[in-house]
mmCIF file of C-alpha atoms in Angstrom:
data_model
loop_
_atom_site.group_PDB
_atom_site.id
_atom_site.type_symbol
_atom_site.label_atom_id
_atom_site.label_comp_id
_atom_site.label_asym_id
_atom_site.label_seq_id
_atom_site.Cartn_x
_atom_site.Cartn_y
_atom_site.Cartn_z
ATOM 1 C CA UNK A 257 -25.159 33.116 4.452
ATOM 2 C CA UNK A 258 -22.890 32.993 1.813
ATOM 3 C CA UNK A 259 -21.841 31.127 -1.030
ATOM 4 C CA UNK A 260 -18.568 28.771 -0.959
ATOM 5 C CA UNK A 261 -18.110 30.159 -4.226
ATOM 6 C CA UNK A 262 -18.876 33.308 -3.432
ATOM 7 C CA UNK A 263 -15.972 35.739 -3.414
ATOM 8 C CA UNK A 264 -15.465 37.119 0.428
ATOM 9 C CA UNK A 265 -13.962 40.911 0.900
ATOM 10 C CA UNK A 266 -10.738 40.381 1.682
ATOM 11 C CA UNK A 267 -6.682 41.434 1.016
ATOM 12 C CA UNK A 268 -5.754 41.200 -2.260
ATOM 13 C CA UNK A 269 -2.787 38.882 -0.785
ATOM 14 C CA UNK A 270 -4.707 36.572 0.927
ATOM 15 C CA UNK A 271 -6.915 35.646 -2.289
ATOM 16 C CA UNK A 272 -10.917 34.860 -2.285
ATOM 17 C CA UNK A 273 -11.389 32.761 1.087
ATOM 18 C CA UNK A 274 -14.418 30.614 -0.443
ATOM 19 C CA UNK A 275 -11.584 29.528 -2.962
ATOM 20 C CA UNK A 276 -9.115 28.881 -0.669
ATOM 21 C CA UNK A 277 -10.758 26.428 1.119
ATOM 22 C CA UNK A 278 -12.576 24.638 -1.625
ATOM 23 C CA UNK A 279 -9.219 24.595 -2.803
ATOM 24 C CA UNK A 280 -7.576 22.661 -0.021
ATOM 25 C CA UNK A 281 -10.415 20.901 1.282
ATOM 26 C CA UNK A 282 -13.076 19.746 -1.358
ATOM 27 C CA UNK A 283 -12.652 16.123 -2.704
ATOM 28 C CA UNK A 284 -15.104 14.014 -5.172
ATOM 29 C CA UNK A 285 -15.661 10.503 -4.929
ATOM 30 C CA UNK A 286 -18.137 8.288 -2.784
ATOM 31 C CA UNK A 287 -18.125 9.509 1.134
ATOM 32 C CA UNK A 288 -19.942 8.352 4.230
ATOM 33 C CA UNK A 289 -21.274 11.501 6.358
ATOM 34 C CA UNK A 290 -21.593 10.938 10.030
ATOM 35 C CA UNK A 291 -25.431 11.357 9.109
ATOM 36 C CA UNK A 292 -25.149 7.790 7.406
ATOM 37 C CA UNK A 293 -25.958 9.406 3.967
ATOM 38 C CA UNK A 294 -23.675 9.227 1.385
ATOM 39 C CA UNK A 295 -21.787 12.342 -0.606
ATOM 40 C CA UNK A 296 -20.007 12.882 -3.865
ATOM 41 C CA UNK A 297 -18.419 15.690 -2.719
ATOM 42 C CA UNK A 298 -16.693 16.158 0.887
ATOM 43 C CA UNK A 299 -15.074 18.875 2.608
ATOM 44 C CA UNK A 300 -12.116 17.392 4.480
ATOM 45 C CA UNK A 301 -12.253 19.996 7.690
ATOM 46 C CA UNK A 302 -8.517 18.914 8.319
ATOM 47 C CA UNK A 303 -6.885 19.985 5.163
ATOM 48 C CA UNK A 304 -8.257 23.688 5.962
ATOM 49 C CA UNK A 305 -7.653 23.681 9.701
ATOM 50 C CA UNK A 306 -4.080 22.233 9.098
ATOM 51 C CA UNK A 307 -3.153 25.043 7.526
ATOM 52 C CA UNK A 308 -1.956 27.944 9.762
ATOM 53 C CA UNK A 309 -2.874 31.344 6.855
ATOM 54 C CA UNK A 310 -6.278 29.421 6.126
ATOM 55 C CA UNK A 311 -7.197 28.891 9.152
ATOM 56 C CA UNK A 312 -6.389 32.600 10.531
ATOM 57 C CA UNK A 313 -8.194 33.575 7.851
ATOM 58 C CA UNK A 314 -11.300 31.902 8.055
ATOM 59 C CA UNK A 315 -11.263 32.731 12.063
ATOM 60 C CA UNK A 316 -10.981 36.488 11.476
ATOM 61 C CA UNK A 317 -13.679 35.836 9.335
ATOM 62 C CA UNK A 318 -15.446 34.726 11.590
ATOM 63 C CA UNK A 319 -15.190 37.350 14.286
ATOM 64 C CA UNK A 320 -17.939 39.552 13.222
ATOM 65 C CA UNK A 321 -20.437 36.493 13.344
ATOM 66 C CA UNK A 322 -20.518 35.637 16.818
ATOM 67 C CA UNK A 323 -23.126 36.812 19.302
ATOM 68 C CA UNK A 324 -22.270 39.817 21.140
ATOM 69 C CA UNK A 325 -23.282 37.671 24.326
ATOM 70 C CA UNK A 326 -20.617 34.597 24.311
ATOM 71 C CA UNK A 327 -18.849 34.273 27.127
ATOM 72 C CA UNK A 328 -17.357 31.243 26.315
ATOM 73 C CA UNK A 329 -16.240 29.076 23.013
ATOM 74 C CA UNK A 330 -17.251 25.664 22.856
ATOM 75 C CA UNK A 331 -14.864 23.519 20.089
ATOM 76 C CA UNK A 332 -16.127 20.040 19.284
ATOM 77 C CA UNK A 333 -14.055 17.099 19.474
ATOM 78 C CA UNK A 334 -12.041 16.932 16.607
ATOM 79 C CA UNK A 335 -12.662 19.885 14.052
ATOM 80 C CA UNK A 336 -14.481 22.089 16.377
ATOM 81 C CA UNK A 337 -11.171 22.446 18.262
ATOM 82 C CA UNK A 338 -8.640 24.184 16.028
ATOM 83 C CA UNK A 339 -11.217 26.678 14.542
ATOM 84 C CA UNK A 340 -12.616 27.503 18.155
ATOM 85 C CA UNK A 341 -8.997 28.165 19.256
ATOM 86 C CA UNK A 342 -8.057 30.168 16.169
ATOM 87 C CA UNK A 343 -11.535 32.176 17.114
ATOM 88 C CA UNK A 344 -10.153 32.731 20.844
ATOM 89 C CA UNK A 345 -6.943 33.756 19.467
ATOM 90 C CA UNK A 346 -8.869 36.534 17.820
ATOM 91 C CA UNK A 347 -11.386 37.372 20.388
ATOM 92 C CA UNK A 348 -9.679 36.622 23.836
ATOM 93 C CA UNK A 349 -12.736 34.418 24.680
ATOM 94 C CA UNK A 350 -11.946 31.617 26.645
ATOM 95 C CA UNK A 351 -12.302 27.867 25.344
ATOM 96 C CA UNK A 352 -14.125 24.809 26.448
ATOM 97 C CA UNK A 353 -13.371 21.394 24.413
ATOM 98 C CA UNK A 354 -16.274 19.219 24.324
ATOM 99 C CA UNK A 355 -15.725 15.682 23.942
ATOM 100 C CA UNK A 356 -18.441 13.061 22.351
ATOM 101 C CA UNK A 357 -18.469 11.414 25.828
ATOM 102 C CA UNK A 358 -16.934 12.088 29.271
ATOM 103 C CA UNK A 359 -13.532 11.038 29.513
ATOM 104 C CA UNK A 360 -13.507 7.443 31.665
ATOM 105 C CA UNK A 361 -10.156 8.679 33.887
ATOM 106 C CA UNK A 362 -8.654 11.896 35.162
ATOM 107 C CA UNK A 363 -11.118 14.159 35.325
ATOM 108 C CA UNK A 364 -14.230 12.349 34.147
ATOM 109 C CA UNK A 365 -15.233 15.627 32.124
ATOM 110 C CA UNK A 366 -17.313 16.024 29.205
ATOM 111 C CA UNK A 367 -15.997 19.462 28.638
ATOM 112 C CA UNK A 368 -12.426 20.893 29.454
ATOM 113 C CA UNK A 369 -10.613 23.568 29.700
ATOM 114 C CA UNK A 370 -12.800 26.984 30.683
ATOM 115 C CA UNK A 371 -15.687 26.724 32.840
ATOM 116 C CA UNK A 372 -19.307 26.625 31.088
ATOM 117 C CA UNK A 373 -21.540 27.111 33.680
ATOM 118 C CA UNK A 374 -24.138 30.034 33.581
ATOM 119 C CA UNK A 375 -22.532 31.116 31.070
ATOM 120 C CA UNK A 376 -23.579 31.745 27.182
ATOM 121 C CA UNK A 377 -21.669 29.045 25.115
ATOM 122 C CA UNK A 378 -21.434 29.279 21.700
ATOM 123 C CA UNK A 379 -20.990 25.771 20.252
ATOM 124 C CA UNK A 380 -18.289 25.839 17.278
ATOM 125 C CA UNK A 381 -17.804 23.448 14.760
ATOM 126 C CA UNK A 382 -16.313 23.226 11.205
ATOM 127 C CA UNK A 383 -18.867 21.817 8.485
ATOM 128 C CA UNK A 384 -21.933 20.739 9.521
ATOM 129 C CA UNK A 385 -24.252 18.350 7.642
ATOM 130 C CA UNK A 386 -26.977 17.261 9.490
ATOM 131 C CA UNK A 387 -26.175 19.543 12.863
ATOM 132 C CA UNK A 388 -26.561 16.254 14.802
ATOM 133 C CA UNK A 389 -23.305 16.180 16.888
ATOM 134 C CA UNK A 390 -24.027 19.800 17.632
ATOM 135 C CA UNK A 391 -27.192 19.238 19.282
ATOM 136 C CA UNK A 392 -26.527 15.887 20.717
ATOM 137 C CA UNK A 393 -23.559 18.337 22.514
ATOM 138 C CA UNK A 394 -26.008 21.461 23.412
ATOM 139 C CA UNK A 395 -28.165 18.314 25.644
ATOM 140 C CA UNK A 396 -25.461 17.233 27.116
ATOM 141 C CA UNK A 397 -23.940 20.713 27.654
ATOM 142 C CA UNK A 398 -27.080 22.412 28.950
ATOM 143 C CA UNK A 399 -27.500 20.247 32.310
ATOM 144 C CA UNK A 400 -24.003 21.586 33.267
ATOM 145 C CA UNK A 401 -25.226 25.126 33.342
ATOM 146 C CA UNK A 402 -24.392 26.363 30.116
ATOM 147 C CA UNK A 403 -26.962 28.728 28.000
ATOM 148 C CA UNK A 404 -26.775 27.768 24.478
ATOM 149 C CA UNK A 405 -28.822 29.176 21.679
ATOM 150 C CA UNK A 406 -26.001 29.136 18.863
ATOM 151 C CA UNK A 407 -23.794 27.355 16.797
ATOM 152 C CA UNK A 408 -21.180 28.714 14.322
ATOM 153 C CA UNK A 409 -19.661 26.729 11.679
ATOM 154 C CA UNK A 410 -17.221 27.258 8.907
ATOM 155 C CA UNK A 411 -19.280 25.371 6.442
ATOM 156 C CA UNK A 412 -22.786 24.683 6.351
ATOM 157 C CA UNK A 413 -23.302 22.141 3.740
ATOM 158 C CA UNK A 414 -26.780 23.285 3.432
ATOM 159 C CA UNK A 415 -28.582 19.681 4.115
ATOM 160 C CA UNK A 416 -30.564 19.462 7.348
ATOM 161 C CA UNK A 417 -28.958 21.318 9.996
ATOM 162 C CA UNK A 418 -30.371 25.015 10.535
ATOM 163 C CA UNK A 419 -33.588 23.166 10.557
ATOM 164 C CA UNK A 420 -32.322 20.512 12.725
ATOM 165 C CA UNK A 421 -30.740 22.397 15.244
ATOM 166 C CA UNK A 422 -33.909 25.361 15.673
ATOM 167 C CA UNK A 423 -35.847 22.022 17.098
ATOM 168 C CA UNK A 424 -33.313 21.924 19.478
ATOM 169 C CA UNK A 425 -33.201 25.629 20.265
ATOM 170 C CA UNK A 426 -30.175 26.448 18.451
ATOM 171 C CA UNK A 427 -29.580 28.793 15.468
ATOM 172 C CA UNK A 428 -26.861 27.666 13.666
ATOM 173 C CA UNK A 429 -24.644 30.669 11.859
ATOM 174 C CA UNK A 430 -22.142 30.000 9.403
ATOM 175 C CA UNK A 431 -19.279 31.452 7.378
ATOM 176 C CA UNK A 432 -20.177 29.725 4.213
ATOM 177 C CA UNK A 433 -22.469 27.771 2.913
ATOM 178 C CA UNK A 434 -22.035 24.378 0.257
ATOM 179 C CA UNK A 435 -24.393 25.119 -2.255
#
């Protein structure tokens, strides 16, 4: 794990990554988690994935952290998406996009796009609190034939997730951790 302050190896042009994000994405102030809990600080996933360099950045990143067995790249619905696509982009790994629910029309899918089953899915995301979205999605992903026993995240915000999502059979990896 490392530090969001932390200085990351990386071109001299392209600056300290860890800064660069907290940069464009931390904000202070009262915030609502997903968890129900409340934060001072938040890290706004958009304002790092909306940006093209960042976003490359943090995906090549990345790269070296994800298991040598994924077959297939599983972006959650919303943030999940553009860092899971910036990751294929980089890998050639194909992408499924996992929705909270099924879809009520067209295809009725819960996830889209490349085809999960018996294959080794590795669930992405972009900060994780609590890891509860990620393993409410590894349930609901697992009766459709996909292996999962990782997640990989941006941002670990360092609460209750790792511990979280090992109940669930999942070891959550990260890029950088909110300490």
């Amino acid at each position: 794990m490392r530090d969001l302050h932390a200085s990351l190896p990386r071109p001299a042009a392209e600056g300290d990554l860890s800064a660069r994000i907290r940069q464009a994405a931390h904000l202070t102030g009262e915030f609502l988690l997903r968890s129900g809990e409340t934060a001072t600080q938040f890290l706004d996933e958009y304002r790092f994935a909306a940006d093209p360099a960042l976003l490359d950045a943090a995906a090549r990143a990345m790269v070296p952290l994800i298991p040598p067995n994924t077959e297939v790249l599983a972006g959650l619905e919303l943030g999940g998406v553009p860092v899971a696509t910036a990751l294929s982009l980089h890998t050639g790994l194909p992408i499924a996009f996992i929705r909270k629910k099924a879809k009520i029309h067209g295809t009725c899918r819960l996830a889209e796009g490349a085809d999960i089953t018996g294959k080794h899915v590795l669930i992405i995301d972009a900060v994780v609190n609590t890891g509860g979205q990620i393993a409410l999605s590894a349930a609901d992903l697992r009766p459709l034939g996909a292996t999962i026993t990782h997640a990989l995240c941006v941002i670990d915000r360092g609460r209750t997730g790792r511990t979280n999502l090992a109940a669930h059979g999942v070891e959550l990896l990260n890029l950088l951790e909110l300490t």
